[in-house]
Tab-separated table of N, CA and C in Angstrom:
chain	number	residue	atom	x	y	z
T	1	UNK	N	-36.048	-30.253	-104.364
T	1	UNK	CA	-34.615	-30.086	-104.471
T	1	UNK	C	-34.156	-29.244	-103.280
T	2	UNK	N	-32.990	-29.533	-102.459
T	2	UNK	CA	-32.414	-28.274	-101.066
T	2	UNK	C	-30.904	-29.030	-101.551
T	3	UNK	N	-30.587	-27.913	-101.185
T	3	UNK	CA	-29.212	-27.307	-101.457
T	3	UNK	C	-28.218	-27.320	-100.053
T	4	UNK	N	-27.318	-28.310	-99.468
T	4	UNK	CA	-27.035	-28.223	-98.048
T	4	UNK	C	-25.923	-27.759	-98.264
T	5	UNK	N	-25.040	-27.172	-97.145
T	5	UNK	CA	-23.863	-26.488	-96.984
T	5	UNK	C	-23.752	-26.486	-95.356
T	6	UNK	N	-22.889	-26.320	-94.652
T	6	UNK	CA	-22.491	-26.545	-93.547
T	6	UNK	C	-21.698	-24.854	-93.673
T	7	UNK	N	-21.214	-24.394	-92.319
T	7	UNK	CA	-20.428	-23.326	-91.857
T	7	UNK	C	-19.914	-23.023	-90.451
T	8	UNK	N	-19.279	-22.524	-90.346
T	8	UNK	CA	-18.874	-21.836	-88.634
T	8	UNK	C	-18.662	-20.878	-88.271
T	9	UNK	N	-18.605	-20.207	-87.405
T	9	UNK	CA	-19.219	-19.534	-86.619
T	9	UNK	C	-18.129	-19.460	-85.168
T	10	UNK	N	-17.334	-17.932	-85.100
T	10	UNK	CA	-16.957	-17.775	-83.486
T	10	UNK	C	-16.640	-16.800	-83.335
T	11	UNK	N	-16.283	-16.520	-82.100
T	11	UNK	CA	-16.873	-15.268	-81.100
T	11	UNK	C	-15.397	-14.273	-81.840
T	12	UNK	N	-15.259	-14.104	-82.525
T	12	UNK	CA	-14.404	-12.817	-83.088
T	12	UNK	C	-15.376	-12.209	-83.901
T	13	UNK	N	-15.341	-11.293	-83.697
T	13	UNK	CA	-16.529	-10.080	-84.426
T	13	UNK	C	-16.127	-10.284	-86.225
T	14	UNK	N	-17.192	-10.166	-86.940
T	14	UNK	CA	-16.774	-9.737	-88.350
T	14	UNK	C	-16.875	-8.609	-88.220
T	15	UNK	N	-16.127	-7.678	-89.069
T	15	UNK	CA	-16.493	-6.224	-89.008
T	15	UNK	C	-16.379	-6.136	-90.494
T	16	UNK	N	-17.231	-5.300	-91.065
T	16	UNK	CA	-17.802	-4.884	-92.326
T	16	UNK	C	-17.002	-3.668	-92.515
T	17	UNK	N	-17.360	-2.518	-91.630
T	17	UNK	CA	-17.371	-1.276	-91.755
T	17	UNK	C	-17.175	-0.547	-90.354
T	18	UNK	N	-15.942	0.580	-90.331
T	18	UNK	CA	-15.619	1.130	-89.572
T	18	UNK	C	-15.354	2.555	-89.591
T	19	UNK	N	-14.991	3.424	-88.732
T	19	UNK	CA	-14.727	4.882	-89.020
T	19	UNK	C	-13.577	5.214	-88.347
T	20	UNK	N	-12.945	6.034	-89.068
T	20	UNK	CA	-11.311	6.491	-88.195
T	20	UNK	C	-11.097	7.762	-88.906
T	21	UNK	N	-10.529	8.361	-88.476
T	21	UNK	CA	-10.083	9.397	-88.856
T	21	UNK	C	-9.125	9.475	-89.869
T	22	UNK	N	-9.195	10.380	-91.373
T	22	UNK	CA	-8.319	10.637	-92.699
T	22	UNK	C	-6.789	9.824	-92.199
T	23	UNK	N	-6.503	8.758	-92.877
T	23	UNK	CA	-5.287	7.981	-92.892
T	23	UNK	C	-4.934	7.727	-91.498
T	24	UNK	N	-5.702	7.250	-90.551
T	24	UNK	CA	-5.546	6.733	-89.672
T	24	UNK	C	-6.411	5.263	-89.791
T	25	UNK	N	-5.740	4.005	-89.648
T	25	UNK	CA	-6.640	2.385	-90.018
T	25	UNK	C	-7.052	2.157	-88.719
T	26	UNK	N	-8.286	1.864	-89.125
T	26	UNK	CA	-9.342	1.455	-87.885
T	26	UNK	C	-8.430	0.067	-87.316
T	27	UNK	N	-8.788	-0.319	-86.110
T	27	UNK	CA	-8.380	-1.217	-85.516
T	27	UNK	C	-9.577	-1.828	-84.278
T	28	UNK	N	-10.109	-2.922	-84.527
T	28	UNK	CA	-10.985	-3.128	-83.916
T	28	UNK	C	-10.348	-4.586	-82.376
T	29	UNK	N	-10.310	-3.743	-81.396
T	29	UNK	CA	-9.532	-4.934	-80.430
T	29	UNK	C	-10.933	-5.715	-79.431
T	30	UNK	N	-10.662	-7.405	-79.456
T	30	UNK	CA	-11.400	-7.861	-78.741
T	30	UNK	C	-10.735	-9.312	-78.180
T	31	UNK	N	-10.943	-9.799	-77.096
T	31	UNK	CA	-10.240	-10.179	-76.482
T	31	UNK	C	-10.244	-11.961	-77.211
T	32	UNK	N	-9.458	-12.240	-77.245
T	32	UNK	CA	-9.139	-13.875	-77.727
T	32	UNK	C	-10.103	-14.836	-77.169
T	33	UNK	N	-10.721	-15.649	-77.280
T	33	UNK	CA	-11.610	-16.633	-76.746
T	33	UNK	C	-12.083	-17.104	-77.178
T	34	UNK	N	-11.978	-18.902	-76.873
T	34	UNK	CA	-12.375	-20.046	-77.507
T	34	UNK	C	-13.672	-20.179	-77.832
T	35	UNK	N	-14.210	-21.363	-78.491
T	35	UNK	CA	-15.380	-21.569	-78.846
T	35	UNK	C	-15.429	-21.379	-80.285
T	36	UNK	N	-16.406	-22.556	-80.563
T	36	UNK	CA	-17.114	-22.668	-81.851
T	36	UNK	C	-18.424	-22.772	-82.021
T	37	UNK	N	-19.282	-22.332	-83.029
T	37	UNK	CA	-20.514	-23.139	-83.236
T	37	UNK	C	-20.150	-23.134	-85.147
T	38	UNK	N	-20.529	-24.503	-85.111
T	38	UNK	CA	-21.445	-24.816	-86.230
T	38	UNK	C	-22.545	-24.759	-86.776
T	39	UNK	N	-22.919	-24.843	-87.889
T	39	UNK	CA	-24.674	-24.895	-88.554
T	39	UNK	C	-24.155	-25.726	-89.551
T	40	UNK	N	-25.686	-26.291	-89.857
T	40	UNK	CA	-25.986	-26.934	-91.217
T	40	UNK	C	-27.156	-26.627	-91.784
T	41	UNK	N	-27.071	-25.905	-92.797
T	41	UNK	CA	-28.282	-26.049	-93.630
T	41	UNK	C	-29.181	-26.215	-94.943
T	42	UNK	N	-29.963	-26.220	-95.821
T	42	UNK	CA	-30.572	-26.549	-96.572
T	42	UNK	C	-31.363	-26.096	-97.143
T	43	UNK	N	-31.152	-25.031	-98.841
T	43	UNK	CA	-32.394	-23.954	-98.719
T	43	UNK	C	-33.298	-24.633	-99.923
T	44	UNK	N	-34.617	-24.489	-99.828
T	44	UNK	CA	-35.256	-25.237	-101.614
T	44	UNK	C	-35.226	-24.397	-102.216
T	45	UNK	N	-35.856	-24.799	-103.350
T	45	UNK	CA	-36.068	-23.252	-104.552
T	45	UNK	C	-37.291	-22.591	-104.167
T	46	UNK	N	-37.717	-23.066	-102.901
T	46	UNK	CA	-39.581	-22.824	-102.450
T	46	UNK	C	-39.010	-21.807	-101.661
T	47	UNK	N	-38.357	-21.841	-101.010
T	47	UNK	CA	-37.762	-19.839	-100.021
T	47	UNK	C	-37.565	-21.097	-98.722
T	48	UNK	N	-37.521	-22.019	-98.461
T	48	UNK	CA	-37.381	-23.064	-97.168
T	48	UNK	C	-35.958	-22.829	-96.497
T	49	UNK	N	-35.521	-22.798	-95.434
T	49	UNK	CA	-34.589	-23.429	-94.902
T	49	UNK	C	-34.883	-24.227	-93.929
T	50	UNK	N	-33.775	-25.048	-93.907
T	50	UNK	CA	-33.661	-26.373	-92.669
T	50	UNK	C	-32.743	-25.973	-91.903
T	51	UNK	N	-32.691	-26.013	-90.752
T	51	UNK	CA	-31.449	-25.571	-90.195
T	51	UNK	C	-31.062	-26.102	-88.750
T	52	UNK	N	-29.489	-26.473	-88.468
T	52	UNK	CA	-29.532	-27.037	-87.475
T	52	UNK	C	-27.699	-26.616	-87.138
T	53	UNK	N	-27.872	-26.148	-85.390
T	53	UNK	CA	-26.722	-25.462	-84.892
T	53	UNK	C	-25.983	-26.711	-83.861
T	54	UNK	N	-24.688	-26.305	-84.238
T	54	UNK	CA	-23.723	-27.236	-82.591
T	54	UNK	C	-23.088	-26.691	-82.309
T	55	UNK	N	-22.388	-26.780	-81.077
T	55	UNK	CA	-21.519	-26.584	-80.277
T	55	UNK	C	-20.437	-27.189	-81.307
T	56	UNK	N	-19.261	-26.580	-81.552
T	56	UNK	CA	-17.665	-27.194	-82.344
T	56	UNK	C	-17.967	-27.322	-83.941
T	57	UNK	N	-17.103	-28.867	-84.452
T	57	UNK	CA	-17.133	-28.971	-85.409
T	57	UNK	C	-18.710	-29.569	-85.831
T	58	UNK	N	-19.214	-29.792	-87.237
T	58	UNK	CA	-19.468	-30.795	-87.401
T	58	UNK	C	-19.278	-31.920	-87.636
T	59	UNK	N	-19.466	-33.262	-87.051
T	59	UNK	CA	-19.260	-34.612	-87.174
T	59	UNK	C	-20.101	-35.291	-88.345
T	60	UNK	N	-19.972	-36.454	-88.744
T	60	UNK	CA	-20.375	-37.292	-89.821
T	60	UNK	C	-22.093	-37.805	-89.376
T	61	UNK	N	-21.817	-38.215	-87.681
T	61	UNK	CA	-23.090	-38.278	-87.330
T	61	UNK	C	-24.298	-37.165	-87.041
T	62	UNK	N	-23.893	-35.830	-86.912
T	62	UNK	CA	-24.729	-34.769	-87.631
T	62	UNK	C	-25.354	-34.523	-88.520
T	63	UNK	N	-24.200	-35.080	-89.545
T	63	UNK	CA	-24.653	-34.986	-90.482
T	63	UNK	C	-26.112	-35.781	-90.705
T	64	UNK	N	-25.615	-36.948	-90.547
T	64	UNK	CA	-26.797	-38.193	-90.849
T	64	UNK	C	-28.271	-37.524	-90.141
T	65	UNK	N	-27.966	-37.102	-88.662
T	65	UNK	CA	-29.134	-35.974	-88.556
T	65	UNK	C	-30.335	-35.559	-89.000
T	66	UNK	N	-29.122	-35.102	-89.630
T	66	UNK	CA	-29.477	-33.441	-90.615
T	66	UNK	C	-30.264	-33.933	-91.910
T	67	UNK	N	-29.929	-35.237	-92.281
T	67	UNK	CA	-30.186	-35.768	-93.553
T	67	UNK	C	-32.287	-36.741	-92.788
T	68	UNK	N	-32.280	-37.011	-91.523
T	68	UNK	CA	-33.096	-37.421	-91.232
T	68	UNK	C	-34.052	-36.550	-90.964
T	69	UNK	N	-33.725	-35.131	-90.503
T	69	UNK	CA	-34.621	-34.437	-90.365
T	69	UNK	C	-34.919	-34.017	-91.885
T	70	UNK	N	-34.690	-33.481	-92.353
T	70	UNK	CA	-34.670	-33.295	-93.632
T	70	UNK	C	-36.107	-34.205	-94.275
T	71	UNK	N	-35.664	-35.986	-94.672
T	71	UNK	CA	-36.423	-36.875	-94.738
T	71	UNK	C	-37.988	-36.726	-94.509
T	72	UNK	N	-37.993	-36.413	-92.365
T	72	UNK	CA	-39.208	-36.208	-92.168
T	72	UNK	C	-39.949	-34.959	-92.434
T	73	UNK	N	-39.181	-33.776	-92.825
T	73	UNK	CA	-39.798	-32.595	-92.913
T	73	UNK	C	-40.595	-32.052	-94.338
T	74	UNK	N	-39.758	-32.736	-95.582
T	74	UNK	CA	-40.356	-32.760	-96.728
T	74	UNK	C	-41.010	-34.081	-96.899
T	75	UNK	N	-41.964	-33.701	-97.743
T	75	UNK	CA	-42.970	-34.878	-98.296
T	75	UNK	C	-42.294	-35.384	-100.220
T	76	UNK	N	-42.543	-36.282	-99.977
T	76	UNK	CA	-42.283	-37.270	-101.337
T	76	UNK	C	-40.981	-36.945	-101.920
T	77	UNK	N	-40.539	-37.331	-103.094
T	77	UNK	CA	-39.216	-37.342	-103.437
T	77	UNK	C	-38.000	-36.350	-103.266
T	78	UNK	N	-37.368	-36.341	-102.660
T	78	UNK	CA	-35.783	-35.209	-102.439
T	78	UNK	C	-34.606	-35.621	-103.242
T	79	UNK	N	-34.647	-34.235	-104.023
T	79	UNK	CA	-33.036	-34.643	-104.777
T	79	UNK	C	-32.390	-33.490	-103.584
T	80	UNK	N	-31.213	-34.027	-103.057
T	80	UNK	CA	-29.948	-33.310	-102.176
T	80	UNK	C	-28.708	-33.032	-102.771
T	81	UNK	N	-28.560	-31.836	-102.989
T	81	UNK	CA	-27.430	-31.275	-103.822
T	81	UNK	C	-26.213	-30.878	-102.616
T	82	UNK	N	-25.080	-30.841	-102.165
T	82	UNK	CA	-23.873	-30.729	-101.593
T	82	UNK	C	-22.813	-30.796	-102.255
T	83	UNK	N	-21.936	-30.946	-101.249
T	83	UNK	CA	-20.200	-30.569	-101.689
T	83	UNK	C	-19.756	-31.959	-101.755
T	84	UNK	N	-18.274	-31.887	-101.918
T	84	UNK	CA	-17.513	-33.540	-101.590
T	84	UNK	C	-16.915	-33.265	-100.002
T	85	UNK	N	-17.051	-32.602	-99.093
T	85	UNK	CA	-16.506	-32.676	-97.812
T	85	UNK	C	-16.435	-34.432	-97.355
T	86	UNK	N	-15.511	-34.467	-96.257
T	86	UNK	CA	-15.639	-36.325	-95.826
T	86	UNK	C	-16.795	-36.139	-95.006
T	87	UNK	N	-17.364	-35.192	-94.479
T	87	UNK	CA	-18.405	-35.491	-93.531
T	87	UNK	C	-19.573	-36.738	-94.212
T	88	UNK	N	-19.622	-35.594	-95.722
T	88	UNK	CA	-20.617	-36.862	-96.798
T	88	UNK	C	-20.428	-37.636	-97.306
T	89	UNK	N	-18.825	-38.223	-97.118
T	89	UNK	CA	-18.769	-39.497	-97.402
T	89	UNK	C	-18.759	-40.724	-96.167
T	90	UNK	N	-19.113	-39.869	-95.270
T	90	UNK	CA	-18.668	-40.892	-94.029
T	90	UNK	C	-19.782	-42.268	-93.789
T	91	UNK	N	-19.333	-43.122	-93.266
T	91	UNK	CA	-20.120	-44.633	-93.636
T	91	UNK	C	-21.745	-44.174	-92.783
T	92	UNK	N	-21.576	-43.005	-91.570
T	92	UNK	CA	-23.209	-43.656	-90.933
T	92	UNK	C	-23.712	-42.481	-91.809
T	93	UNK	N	-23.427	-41.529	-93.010
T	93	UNK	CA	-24.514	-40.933	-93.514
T	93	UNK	C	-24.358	-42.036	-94.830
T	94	UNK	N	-23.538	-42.242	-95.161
T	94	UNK	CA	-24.203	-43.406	-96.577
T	94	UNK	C	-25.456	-43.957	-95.978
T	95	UNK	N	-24.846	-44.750	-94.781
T	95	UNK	CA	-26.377	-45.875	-94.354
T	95	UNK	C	-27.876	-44.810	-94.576
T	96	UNK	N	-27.678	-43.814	-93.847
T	96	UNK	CA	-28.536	-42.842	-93.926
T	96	UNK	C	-29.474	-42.565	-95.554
T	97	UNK	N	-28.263	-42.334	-96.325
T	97	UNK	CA	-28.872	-42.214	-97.564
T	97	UNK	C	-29.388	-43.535	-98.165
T	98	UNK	N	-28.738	-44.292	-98.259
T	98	UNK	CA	-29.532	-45.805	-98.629
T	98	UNK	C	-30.334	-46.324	-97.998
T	99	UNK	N	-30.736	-45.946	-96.447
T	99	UNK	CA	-32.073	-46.048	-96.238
T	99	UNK	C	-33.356	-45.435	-96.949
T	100	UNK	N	-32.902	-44.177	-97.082
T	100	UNK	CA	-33.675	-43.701	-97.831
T	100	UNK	C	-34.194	-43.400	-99.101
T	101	UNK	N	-33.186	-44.375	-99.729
T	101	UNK	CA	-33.161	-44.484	-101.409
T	101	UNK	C	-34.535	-45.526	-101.382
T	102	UNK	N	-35.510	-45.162	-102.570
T	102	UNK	CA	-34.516	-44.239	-104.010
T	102	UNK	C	-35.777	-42.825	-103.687
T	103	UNK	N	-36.115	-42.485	-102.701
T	103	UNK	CA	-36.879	-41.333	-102.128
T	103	UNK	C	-35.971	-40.134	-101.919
T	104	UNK	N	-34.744	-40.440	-101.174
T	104	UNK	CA	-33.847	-39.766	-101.508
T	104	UNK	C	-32.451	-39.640	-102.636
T	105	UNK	N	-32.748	-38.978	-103.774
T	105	UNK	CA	-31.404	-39.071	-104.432
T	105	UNK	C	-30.061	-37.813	-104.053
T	106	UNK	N	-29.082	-38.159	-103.713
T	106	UNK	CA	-27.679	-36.885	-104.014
T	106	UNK	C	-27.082	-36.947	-104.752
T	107	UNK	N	-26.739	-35.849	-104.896
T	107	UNK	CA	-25.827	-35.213	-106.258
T	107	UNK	C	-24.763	-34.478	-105.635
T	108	UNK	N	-23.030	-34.066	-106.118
T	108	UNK	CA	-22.638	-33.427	-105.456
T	108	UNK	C	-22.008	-32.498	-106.304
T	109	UNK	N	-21.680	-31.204	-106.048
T	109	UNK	CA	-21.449	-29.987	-106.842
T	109	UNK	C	-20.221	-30.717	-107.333
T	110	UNK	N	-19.573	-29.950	-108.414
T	110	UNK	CA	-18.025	-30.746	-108.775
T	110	UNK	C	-17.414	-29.640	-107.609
T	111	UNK	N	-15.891	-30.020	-107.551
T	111	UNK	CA	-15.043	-29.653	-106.682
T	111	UNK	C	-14.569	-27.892	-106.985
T	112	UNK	N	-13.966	-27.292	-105.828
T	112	UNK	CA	-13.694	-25.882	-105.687
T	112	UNK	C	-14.716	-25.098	-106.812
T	113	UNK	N	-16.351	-25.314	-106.480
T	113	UNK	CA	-17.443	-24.937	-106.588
T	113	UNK	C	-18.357	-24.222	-106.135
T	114	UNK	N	-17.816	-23.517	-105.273
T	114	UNK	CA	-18.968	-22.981	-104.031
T	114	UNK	C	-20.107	-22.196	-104.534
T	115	UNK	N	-19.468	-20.951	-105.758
T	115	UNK	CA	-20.615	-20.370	-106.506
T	115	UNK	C	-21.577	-21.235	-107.020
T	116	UNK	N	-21.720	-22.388	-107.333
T	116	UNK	CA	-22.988	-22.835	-107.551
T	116	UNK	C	-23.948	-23.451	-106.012
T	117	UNK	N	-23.519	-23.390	-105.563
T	117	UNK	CA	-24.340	-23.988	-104.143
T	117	UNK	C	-25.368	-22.837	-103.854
T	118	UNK	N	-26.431	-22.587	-104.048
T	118	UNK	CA	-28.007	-21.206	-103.000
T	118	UNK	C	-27.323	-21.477	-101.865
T	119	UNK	N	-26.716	-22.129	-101.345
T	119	UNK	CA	-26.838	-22.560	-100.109
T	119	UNK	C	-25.579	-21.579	-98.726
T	120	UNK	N	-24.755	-21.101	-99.965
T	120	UNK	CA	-23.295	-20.444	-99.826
T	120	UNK	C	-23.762	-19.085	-99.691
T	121	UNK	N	-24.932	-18.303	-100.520
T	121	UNK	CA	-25.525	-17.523	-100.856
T	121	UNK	C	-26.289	-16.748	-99.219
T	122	UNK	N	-27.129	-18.167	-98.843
T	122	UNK	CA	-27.783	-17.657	-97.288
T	122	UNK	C	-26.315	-17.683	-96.279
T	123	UNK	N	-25.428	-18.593	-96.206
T	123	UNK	CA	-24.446	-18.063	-95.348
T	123	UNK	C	-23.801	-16.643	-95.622
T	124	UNK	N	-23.631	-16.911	-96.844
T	124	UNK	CA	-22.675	-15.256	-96.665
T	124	UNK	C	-23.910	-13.994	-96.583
T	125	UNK	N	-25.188	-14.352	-96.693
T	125	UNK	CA	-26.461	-12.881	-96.475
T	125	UNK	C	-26.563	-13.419	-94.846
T	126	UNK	N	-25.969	-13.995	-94.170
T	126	UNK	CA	-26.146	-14.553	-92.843
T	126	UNK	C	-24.970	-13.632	-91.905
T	127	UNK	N	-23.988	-13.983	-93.139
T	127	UNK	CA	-23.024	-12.679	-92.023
T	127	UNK	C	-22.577	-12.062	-92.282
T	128	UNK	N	-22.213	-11.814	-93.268
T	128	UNK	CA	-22.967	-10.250	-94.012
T	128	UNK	C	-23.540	-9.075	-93.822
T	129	UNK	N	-24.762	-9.296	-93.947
T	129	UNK	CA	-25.982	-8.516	-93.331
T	129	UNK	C	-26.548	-8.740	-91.719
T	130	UNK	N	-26.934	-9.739	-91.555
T	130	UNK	CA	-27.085	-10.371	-90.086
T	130	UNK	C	-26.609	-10.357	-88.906
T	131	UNK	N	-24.946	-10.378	-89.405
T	131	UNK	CA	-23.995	-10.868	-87.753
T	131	UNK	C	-22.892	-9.552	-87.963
T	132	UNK	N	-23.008	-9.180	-89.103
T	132	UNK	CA	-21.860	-8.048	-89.253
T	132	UNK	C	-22.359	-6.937	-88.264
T	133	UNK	N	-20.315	-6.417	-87.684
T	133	UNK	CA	-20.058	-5.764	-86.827
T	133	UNK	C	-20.951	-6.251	-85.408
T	134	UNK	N	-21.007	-7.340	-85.026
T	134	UNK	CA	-21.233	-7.342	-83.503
T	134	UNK	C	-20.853	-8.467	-83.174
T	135	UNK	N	-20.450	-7.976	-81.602
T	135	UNK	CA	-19.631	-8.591	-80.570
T	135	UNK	C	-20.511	-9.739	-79.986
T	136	UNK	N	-20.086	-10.957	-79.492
T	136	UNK	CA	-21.265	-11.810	-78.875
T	136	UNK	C	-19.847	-12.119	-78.205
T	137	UNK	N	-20.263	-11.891	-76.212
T	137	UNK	CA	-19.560	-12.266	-75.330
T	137	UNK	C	-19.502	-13.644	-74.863
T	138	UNK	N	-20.490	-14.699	-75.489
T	138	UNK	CA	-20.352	-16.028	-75.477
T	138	UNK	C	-21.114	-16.957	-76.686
T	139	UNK	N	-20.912	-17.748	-76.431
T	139	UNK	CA	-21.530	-18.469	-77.542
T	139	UNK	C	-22.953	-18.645	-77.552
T	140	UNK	N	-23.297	-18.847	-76.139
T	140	UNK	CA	-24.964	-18.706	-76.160
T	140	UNK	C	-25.353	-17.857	-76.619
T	141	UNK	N	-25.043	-16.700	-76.087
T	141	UNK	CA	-25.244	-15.249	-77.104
T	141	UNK	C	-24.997	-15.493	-78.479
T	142	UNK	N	-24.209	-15.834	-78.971
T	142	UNK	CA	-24.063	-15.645	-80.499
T	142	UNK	C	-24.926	-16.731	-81.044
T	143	UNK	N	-25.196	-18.027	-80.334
T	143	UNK	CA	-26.205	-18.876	-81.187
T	143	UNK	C	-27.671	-18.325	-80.681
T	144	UNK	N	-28.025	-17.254	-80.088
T	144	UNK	CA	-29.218	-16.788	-80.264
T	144	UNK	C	-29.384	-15.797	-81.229
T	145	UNK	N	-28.556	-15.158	-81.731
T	145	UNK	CA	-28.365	-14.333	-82.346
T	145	UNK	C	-28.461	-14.722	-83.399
T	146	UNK	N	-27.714	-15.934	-83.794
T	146	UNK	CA	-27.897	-16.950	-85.151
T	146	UNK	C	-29.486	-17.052	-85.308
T	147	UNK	N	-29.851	-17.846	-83.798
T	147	UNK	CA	-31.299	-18.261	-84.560
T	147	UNK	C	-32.165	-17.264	-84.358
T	148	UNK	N	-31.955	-16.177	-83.910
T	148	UNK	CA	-33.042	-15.116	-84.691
T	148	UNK	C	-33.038	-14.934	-86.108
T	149	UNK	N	-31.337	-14.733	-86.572
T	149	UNK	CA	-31.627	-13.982	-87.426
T	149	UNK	C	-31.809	-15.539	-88.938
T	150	UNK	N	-32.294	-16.959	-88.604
T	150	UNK	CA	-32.357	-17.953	-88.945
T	150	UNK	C	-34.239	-17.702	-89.459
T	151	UNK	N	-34.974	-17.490	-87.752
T	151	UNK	CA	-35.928	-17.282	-88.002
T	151	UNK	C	-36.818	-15.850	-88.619
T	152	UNK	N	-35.788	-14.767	-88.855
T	152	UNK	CA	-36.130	-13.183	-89.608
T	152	UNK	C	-36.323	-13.870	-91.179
T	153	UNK	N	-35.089	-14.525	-91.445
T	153	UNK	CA	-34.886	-14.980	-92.891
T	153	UNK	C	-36.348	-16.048	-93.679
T	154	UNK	N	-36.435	-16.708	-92.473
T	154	UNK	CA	-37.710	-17.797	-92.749
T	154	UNK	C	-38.965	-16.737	-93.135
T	155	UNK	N	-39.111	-15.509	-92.565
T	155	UNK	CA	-40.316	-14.757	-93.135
T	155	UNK	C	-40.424	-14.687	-94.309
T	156	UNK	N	-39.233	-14.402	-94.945
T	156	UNK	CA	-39.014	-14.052	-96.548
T	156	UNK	C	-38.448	-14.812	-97.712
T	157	UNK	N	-39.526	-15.637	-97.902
T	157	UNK	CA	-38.776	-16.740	-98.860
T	157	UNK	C	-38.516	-16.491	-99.803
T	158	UNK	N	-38.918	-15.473	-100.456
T	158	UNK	CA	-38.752	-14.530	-101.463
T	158	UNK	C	-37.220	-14.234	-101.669
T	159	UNK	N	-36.764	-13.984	-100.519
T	159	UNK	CA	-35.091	-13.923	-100.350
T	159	UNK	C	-34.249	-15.194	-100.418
T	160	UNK	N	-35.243	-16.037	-100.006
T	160	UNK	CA	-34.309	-17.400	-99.712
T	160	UNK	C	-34.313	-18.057	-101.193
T	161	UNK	N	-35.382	-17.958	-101.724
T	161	UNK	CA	-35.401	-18.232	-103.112
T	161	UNK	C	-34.286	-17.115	-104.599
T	162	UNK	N	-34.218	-16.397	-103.890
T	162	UNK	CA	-33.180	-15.272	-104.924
T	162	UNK	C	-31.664	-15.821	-104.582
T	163	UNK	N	-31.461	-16.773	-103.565
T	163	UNK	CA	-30.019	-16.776	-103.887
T	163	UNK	C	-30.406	-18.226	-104.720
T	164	UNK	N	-31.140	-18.791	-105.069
T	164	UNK	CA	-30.704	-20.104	-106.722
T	164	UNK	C	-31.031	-18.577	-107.822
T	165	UNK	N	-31.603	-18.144	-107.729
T	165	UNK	CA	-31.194	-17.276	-108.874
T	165	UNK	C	-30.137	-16.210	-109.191
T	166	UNK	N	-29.403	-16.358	-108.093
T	166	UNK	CA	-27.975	-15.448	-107.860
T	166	UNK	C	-26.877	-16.054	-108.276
T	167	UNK	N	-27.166	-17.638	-108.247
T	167	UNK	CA	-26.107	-18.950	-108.216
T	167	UNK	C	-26.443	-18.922	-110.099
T	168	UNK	N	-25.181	-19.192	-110.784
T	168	UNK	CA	-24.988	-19.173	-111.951
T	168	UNK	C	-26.269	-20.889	-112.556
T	169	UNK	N	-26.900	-21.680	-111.579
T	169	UNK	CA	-27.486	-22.670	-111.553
T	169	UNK	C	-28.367	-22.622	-112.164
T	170	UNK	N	-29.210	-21.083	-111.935
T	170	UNK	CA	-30.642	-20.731	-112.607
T	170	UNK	C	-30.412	-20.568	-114.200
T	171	UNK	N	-31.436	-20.437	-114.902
T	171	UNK	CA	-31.435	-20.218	-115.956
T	171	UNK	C	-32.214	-18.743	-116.100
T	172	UNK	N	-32.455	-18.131	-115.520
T	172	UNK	CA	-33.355	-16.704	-115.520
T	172	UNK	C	-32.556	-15.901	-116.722
């Protein structure tokens, strides 16, 4: 079973936490500038992620991708749990999935659902903990920064596995 979710990602700082002086509001200034990155990814109940970054939005044919790597990376049957976004309804990931039926089955969360997705769980411990309070002066910078802190998370599946038990999904 993996759990996919998509997100984005750009060069305006999150800031968590700041310091200012008694009734004076922090104000954090940084200069305007374009750029996006995307991710997509996929966590099991095994501590796994799949993960895969772009430049902008994601497209429909990413998606399909994402759904092929996926395919070759696990062995024998995949149930794929997601959202209703159009990316997953778009015609070249159907083909995608009906190639791969009935090896691959999807399911999709019901609508304005996000608490049940693990998958919502590693994005928000992604920037959150991970990307909070820092500046990345370009995007290369910030998608290295991503995939470090992509590959810190992969050590501890232990973590990656606690957000299905964080998600109202588990039965614990």
């Amino acid at each position: 079973m993996i759990f996919v979710d998509e997100s984005g990602f750009d060069l305006s700082p999150h800031v968590s936490r700041g310091w200012a002086l008694v009734g004076v509001t922090p104000v954090v200034r940084f200069p305007l500038r374009g750029g996006r990155l995307s991710a997509i990814s996929g966590v099991t109940l095994d501590g796994e992620i799949y993960f895969r970054m772009y430049e902008g939005t994601i497209k429909a044919e990413q998606v399909a991708v994402f759904v092929r790597h996926i395919m070759r990376q696990i062995c024998g049957p995949i149930t794929l749990i997601w959202d209703g976004i159009s990316t997953h309804h778009a015609r070249v990931v159907k083909q995608e999935i009906d190639a791969a039926w009935p090896r691959l089955q999807v399911h999709r969360f019901p609508a304005y659902a996000p608490e049940l997705n693990p998958d919502e769980y590693f994005w928000n411990w992604l920037k959150n903990k991970e990307l909070v309070n820092c500046f990345h002066s370009s995007l290369s910078e910030l998608g290295a920064r991503l995939s470090r802190a992509v590959r810190t998370i992969r050590r501890y599946p232990e973590l990656v596995s606690s957000f299905y038990y964080a998600s109202p999904l588990s039965c614990h």
